Coordinates of C-alpha atoms in Angstrom, one line a residue:
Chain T
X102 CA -16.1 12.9 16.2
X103 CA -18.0 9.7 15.8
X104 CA -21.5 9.2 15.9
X105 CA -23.5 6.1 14.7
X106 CA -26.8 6.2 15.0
X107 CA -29.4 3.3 14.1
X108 CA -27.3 1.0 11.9
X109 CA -28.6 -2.1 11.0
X110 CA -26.6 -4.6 8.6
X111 CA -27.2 -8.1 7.2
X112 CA -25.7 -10.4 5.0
X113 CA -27.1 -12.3 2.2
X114 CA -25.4 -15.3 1.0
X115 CA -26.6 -16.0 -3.0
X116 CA -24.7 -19.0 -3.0
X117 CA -26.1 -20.7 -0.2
X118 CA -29.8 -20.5 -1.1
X119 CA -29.8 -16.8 -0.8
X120 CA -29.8 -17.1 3.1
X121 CA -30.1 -14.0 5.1
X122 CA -28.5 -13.7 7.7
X123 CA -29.1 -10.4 10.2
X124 CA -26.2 -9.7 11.9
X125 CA -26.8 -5.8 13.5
X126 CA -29.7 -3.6 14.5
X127 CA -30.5 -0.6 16.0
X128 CA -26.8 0.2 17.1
X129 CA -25.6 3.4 18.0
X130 CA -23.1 4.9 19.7
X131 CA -20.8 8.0 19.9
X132 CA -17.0 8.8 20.5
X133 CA -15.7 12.0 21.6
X134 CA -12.0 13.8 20.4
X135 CA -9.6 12.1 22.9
X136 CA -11.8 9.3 23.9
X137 CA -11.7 5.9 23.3
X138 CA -14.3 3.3 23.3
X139 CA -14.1 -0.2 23.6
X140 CA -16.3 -2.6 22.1
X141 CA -16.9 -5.9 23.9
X142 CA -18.9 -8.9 23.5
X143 CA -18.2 -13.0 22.3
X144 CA -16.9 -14.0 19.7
X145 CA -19.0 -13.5 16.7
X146 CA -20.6 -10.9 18.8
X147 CA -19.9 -8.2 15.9
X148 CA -17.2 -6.3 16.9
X149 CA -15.3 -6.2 13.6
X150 CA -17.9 -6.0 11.3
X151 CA -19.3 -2.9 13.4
X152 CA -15.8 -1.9 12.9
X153 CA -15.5 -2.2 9.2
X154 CA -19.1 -0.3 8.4
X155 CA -17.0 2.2 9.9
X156 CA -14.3 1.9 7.9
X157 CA -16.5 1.3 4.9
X158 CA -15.1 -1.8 3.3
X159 CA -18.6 -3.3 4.9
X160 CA -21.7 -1.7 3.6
X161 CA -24.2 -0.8 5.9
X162 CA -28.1 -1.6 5.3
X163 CA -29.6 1.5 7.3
X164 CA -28.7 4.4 9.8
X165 CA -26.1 7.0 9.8
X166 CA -22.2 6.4 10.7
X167 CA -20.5 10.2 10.7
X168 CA -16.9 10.4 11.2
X169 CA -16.3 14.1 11.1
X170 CA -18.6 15.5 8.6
X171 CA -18.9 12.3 6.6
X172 CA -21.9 9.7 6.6
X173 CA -19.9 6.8 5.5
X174 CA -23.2 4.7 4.9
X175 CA -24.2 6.8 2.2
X176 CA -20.7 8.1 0.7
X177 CA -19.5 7.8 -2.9
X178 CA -16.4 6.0 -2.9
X179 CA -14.1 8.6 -3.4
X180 CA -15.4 10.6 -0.1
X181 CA -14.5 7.7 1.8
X182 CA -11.3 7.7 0.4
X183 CA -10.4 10.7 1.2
X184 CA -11.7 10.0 4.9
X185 CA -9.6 7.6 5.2
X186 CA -6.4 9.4 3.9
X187 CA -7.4 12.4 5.7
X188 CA -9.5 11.5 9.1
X189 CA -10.4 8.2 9.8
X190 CA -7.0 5.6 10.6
X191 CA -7.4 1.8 10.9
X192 CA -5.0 -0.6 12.4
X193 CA -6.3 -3.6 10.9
X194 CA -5.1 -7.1 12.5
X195 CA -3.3 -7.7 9.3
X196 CA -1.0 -6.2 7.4
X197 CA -1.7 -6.1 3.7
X198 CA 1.7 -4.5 1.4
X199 CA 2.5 -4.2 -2.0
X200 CA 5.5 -7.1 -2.3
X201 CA 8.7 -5.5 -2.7
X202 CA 8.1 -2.5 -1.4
X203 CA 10.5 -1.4 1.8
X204 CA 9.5 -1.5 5.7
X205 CA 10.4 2.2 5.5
X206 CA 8.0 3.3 2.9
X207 CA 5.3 1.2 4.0
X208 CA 5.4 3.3 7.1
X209 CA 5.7 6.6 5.4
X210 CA 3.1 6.0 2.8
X211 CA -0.1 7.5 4.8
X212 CA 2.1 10.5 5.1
X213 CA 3.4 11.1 1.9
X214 CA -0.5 10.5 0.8
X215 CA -1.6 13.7 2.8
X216 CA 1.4 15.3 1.4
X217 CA 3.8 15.5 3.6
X218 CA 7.3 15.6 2.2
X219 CA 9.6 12.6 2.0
X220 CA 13.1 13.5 4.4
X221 CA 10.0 14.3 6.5
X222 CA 7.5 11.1 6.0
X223 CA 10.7 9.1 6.1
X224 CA 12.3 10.4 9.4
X225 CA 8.9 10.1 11.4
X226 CA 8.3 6.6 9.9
X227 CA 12.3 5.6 11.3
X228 CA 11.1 7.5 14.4
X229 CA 8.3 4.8 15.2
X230 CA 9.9 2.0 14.1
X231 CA 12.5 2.4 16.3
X232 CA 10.3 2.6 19.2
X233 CA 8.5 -1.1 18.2
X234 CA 11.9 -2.1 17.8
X235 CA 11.9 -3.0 14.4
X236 CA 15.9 -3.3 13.7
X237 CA 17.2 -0.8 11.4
X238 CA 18.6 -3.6 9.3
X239 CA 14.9 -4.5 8.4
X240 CA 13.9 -1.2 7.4
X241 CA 14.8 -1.6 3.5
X242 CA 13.4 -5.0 3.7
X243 CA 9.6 -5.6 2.7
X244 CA 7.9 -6.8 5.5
X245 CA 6.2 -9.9 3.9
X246 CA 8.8 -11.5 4.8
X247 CA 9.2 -10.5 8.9
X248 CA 7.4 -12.8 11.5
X249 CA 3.6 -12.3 12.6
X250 CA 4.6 -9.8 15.4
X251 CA 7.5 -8.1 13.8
X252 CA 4.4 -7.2 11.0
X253 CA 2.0 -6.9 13.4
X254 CA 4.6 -4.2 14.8
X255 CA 5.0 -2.4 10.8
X256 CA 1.2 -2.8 10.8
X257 CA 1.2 -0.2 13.8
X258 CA 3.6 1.8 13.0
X259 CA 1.9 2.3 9.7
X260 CA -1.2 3.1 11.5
X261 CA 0.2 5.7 13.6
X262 CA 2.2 7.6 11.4
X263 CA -0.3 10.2 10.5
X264 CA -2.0 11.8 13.3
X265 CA -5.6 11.1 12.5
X266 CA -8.2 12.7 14.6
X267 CA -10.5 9.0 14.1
X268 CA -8.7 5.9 14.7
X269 CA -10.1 2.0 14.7
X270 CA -7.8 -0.2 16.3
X271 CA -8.3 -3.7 15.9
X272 CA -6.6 -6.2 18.7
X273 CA -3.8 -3.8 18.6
X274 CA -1.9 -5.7 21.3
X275 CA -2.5 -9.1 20.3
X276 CA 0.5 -10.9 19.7
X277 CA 2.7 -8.4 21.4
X278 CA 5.7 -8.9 24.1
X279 CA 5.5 -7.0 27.1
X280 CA 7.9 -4.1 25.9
X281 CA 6.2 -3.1 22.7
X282 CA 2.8 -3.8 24.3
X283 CA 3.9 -1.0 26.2
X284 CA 4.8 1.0 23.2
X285 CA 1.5 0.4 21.7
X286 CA -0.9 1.2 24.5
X287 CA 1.3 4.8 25.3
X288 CA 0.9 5.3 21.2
X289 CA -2.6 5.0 22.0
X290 CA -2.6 7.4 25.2
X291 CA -0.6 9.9 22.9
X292 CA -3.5 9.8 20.4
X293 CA -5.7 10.2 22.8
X294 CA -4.0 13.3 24.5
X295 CA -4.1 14.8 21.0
X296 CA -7.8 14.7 20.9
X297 CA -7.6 11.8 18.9
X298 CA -11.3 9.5 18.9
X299 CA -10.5 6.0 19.2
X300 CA -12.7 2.7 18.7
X301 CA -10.9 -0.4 20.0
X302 CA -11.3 -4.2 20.0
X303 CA -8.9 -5.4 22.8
X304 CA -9.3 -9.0 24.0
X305 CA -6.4 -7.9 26.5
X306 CA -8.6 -6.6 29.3
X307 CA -5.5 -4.9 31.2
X308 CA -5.1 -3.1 28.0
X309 CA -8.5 -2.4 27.3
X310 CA -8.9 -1.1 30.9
X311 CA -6.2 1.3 30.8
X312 CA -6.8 2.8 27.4
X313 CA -10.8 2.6 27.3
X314 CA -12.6 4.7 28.7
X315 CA -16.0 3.5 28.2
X316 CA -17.1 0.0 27.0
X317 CA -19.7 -1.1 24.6
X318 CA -21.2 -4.0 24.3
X319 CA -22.2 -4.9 20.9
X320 CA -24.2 -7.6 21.4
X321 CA -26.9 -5.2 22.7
X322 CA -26.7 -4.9 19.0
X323 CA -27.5 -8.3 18.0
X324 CA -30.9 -8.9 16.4
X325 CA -32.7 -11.6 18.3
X326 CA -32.3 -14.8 16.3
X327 CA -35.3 -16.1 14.2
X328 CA -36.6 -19.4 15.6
Chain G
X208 CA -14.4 18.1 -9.2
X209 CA -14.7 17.4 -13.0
X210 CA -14.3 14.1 -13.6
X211 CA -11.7 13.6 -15.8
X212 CA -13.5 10.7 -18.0
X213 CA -17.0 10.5 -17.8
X214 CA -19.3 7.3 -19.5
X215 CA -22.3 7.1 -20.3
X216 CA -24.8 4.3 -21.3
X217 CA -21.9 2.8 -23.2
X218 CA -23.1 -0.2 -25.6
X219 CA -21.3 -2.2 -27.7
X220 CA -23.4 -5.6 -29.5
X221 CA -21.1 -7.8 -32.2
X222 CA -24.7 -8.7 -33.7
X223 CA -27.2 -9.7 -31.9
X224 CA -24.4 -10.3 -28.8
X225 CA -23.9 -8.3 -26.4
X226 CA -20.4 -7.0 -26.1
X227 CA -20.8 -4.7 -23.0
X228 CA -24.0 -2.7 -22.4
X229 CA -25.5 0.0 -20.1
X230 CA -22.0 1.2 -18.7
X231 CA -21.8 4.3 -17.1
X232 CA -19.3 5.8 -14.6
X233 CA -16.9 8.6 -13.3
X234 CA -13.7 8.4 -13.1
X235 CA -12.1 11.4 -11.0
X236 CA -8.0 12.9 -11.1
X237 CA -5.8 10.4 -9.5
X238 CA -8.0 7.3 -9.5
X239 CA -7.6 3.6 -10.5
X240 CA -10.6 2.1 -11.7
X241 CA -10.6 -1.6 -11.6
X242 CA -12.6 -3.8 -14.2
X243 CA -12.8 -7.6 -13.1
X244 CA -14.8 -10.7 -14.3
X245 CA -14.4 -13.6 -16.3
X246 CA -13.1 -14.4 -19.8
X247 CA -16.1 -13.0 -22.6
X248 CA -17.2 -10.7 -19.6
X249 CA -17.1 -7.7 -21.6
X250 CA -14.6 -6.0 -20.0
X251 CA -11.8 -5.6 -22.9
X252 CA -14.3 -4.5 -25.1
X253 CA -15.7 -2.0 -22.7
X254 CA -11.6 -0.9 -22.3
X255 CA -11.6 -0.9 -26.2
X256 CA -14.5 1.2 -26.3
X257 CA -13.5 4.3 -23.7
X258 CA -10.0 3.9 -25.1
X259 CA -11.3 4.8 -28.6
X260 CA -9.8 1.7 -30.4
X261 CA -14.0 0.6 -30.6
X262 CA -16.7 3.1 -31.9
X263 CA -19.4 2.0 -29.3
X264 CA -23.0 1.9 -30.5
X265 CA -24.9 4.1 -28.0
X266 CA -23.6 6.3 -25.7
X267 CA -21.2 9.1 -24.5
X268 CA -17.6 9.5 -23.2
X269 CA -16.5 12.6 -21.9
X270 CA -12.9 13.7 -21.9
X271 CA -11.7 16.6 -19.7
X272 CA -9.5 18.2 -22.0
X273 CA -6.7 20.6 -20.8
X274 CA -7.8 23.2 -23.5
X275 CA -11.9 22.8 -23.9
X276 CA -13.0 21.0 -20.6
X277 CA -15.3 18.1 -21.0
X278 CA -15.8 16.9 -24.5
X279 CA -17.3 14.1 -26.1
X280 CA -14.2 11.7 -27.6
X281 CA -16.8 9.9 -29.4
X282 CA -17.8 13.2 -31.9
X283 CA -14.5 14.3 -31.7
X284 CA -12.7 14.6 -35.0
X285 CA -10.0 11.5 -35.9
X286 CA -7.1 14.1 -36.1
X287 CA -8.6 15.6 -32.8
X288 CA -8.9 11.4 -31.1
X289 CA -5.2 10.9 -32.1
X290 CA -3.8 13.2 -31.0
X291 CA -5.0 12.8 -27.0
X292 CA -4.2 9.1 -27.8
X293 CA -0.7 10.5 -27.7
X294 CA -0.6 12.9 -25.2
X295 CA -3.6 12.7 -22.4
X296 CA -3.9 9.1 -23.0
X297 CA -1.5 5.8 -22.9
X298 CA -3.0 1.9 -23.6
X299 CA -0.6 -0.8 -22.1
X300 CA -1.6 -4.0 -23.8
X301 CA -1.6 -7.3 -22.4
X302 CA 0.7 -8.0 -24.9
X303 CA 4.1 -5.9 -24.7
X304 CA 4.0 -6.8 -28.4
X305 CA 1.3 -5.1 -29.2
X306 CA 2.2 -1.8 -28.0
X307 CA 6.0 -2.0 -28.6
X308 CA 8.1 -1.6 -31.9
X309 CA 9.9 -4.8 -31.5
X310 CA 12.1 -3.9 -34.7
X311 CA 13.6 -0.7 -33.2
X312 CA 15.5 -0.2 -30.0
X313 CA 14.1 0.1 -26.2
X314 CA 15.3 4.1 -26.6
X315 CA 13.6 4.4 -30.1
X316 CA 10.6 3.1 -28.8
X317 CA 10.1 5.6 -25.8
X318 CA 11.6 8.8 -28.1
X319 CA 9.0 7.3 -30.7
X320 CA 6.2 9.0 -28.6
X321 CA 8.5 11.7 -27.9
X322 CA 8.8 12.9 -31.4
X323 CA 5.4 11.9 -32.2
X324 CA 4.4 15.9 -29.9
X325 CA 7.1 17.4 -31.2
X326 CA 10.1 16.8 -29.7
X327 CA 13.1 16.9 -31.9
X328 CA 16.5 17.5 -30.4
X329 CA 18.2 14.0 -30.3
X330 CA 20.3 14.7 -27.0
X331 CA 16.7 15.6 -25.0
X332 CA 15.2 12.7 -26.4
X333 CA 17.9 9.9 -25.5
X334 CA 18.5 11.8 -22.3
X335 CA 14.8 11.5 -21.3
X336 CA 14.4 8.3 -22.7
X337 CA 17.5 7.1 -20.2
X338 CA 15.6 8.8 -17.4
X339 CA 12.5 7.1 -18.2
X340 CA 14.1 3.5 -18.7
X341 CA 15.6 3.8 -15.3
X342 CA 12.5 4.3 -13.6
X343 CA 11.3 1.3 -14.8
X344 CA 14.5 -0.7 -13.9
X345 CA 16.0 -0.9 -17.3
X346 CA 19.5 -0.2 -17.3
X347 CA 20.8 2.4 -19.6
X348 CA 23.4 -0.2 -21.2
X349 CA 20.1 -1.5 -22.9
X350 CA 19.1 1.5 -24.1
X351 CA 20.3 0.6 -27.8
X352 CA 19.1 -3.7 -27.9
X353 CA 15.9 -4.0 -29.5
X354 CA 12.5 -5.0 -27.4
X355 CA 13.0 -8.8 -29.0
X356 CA 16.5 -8.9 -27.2
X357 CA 14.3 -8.9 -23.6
X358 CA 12.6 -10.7 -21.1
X359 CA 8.6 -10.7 -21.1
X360 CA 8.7 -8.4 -18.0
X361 CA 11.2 -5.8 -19.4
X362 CA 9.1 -5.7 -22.6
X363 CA 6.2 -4.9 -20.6
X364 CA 8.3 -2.3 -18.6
X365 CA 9.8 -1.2 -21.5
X366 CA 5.9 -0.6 -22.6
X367 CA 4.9 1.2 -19.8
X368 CA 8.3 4.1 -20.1
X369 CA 7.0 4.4 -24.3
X370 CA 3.3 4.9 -22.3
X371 CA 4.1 7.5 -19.5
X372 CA 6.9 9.9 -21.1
X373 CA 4.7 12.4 -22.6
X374 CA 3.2 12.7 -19.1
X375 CA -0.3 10.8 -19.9
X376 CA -3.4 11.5 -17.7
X377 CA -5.0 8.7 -18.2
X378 CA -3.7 5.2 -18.7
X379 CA -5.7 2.1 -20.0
X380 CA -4.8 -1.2 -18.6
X381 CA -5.6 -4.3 -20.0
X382 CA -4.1 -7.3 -17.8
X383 CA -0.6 -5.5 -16.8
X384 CA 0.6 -8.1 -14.9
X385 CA -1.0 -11.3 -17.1
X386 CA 1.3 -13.6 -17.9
X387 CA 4.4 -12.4 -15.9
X388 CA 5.7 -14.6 -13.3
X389 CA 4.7 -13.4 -9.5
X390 CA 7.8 -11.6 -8.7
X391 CA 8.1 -9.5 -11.9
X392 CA 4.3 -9.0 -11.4
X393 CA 5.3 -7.2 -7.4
X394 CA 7.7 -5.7 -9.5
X395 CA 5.6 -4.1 -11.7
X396 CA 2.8 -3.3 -9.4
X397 CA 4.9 -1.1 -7.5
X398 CA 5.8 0.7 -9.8
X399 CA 2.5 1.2 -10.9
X400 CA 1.6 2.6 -8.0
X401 CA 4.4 4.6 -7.2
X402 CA 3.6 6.3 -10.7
X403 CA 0.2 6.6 -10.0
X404 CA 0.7 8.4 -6.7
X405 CA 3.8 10.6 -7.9
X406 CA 2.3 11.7 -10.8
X407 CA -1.5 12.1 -10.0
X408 CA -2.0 9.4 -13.0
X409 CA -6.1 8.2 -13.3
X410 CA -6.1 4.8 -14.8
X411 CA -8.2 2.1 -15.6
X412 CA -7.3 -1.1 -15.4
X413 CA -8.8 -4.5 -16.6
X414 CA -7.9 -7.7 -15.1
X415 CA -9.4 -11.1 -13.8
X416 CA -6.8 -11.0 -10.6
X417 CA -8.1 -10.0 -7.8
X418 CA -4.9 -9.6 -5.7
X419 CA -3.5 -7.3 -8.4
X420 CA -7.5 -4.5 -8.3
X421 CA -7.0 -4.9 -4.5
X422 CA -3.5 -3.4 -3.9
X423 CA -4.2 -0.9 -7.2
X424 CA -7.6 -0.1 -7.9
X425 CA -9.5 2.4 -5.6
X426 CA -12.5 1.9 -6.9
X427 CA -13.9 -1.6 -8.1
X428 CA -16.3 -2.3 -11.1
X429 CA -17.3 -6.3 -11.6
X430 CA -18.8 -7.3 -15.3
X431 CA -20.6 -10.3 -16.0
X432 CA -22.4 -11.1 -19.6
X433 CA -21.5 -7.3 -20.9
X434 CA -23.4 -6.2 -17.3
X435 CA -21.9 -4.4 -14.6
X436 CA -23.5 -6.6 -12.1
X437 CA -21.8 -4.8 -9.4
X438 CA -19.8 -1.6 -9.0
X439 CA -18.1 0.4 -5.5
X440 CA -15.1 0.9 -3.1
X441 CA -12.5 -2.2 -3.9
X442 CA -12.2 -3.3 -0.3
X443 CA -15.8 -3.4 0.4
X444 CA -17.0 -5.0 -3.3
X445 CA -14.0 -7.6 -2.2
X446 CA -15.0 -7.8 1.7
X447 CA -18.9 -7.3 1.1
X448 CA -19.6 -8.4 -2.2
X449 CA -23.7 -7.9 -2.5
X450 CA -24.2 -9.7 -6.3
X451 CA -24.2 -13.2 -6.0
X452 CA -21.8 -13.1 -8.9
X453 CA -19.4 -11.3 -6.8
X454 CA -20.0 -13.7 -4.0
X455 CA -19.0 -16.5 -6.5
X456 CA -15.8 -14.8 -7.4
X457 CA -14.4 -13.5 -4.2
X458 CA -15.0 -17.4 -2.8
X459 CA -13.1 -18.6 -5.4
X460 CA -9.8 -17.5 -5.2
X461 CA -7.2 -19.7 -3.9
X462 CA -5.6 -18.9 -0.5
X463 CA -1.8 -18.7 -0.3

């Protein structure tokens, strides 16, 4: 479902001299429906930015990233788009809303996006945030104002709400009590049972041990720093 | 998929000064094209330009009409330009004033367009001007006080309804949400956006705030000097920016 082959990536910083700074090389890797792979390594490592070439709000210098039938290294904007409405979920670590806008459609919107109708969008979107016990007196609130985890919680919910067959999950569980950690990692065995690929980032190795099924180490990735 | 607008090599010099130059893009059904960059960037003038309000020097803009399919609005007639100016097209200006008849009511001003294709049974017309108010959160005991009688953010509202009644396909934006305070702005952003999703709106949309092309704009186009120095997918030209103008920008916003 996804298969990266070669990709190399570097940043260049105009501002600071026009410094260049290599950050990836020759990574590849490949995720099966219903698998999910972890990626591992320090801080810094590249975990995230690997992460967001997929997702495409990183541009990557050379080598293929295929999520289904797209290459999302050489895309036009509006093909990753409509990966990402259609295929391709991410559960960032932050949750970034319109103001104003209610709990309850923030959750429905990937839903209504793919066209599903509203009584429907809207009961599924109650459905989860019920189960990461969001209070139903929040639900017509806009969740800028909710505490980190109650948003990390909407930020899930959100991210779950259409069944994607590609999902990137970033630190899912961070910041997370014990009950809706639970929530989260069966949310992530129910997309996985549904043939769902999955790329993770979980610093919570109990986590990342029941849900992962392989890890990868990006730092195997790393280009060997210039001297 | 036909693009719906389509630009090319758009230039437009005041002299020997470059206004915008060597623009070209797509812009497909349903999309929100940001423009960003700094004051005297070229960006109103490139808005000015593809909404028809400028006759550019060189280049091409083509329109997918509902009847003829892709045509040139540039070597169109002026009969032929005014009329999609009222019905495919809608310009919101900066300026609720500018696009608002501030000596006639809030409902005059949205039947105005209205009656400008043809409608002419007063009942329909108030009763979809009502409707219309509504959806922009103007209550229908305003319906008869005059724009002058509101805030800034109802004019600007109040702008929009008059903009999107005759069913537009493509809307020009030039800064919305300037000079609003922030929570009208949220106000008015969702509502953008819920239009722009319910009724399969394109728009394009020229501002210097970044916040406001990140939670709008699909696609991202950054001008600097009457260049486009940079153009992609918003999140990555705001997450990856590759120009070192770009760089510049992002770096400088303030964080909240």
């Amino acid at each position: 479902m996804i298969r990266i082959e070669n990709v190399s990536k570097s940043f260049t910083l105009h501002n600071q001299g026009g410094a260049v700074i290599p950050v990836m090389e020759g990574a590849s890797l490949t995720v099966a429906p219903g698998e999910c792979v972890a990626l591992t390594g320090d801080s810094g490592a590249g975990k995230s930015t690997l992460m967001r070439m997929i997702h495409g709000n990183y541009l990557t210098a050379s080598g293929r990233i295929l999520v289904g039938e797209t290459d999302v290294a050489r895309a036009e904007p509006r093909e990753i788009l409509a990966l990402r409405r259609d295929t391709l979920g991410y559960v960032s670590q932050f949750l970034r809303v319109v103001p104003r806008v209610p709990t309850r459609d923030v959750v429905a919107e990937p839903l209504l996006a793919v066209g599903t109708d509203r009584a429907t969008a809207q009961a599924r979107a109650e459905a989860l945030l019920t189960r990461l016990n969001i209070p139903q007196t929040l639900w017509s609130l806009s969740p800028t104002t909710f505490s980190g985890g109650e948003q990390q919680r909407v930020n899930i919910a959100r991210g779950f709400a259409h069944d994607f067959p590609a999902m990137l999950l970033d630190e899912p569980t961070a910041s997370l009590d014990a009950t809706n950690r639970e929530t989260v990692l069966r949310l992530i065995e129910e997309a996985k049972a549904r043939g769902a690929a999955i790329i993770g980032i979980f610093h919570d190795a109990e986590a990342r041990a029941r849900v992962a099924d392989r890890e990868i180490d990006v730092s195997a990735f790393t280009p060997a720093r210039a001297a | 998929m036909t693009p719906l607008l389509s630009a090319r090599s758009i230039a437009k010099f005041y002299g020997t000064r470059i206004g915008c130059t060597d623009v070209s893009f797509d812009l497909y059904p349903g999309e929100v094209l940001g423009i960003v960059g700094e004051s005297g960037s070229g960006k109103s003038t490139l808005l000015n330009c593809l909404a028809g309000h400028l006759a550019p020097d060189t280049g091409e803009i083509l329109f997918d009409t509902r009847t003829d399919g892709p045509r040139d609005t540039l070597r169109m007639s002026e009969a032929e330009r005014r009329m999609l100016s009222r019905t495919d097209w809608a310009f919101v200006h900066q300026n609720p004033r500018d696009g608002l008849r501030m000596g006639v009511s809030a409902g005059g001003n949205v039947g105005e367009r209205l009656m400008a294709v043809g409608a002419r049974h007063y009942g329909n017309i108030r009763a979809e001007a009502t409707d219309w108010l509504g959806r922009v959160e103007i209550t229908d005991d305003r319906l008869d006080d005059r724009p002058s009688d509101f805030s800034g953010g109802m004019q600007q509202r109040l702008q929009i309804a008059r903009n999107l009644v005759t069913g537009p396909r493509l809307v020009f934006m030039d800064e919305p949400t300037g000079g609003l305070d922030v929570s009208v702005q949220a106000r008015l952003l969702d509502l953008l956006r819920g239009l722009v999703r319910e009724m399969g709106l394109s728009a394009i949309i020229v501002t210097h705030d970044l916040a406001v092309v990140r939670l709008l704009a699909h696609r991202l186009m950054v001008m600097k000097s009457g260049h486009v120095v940079e153009q992609g997918l918003t999140d990555q030209v705001l997450d990856d920016p590759q120009h070192a103008y770009t760089q510049l920008l992002v770096s400088s916003i303030l964080q909240v």
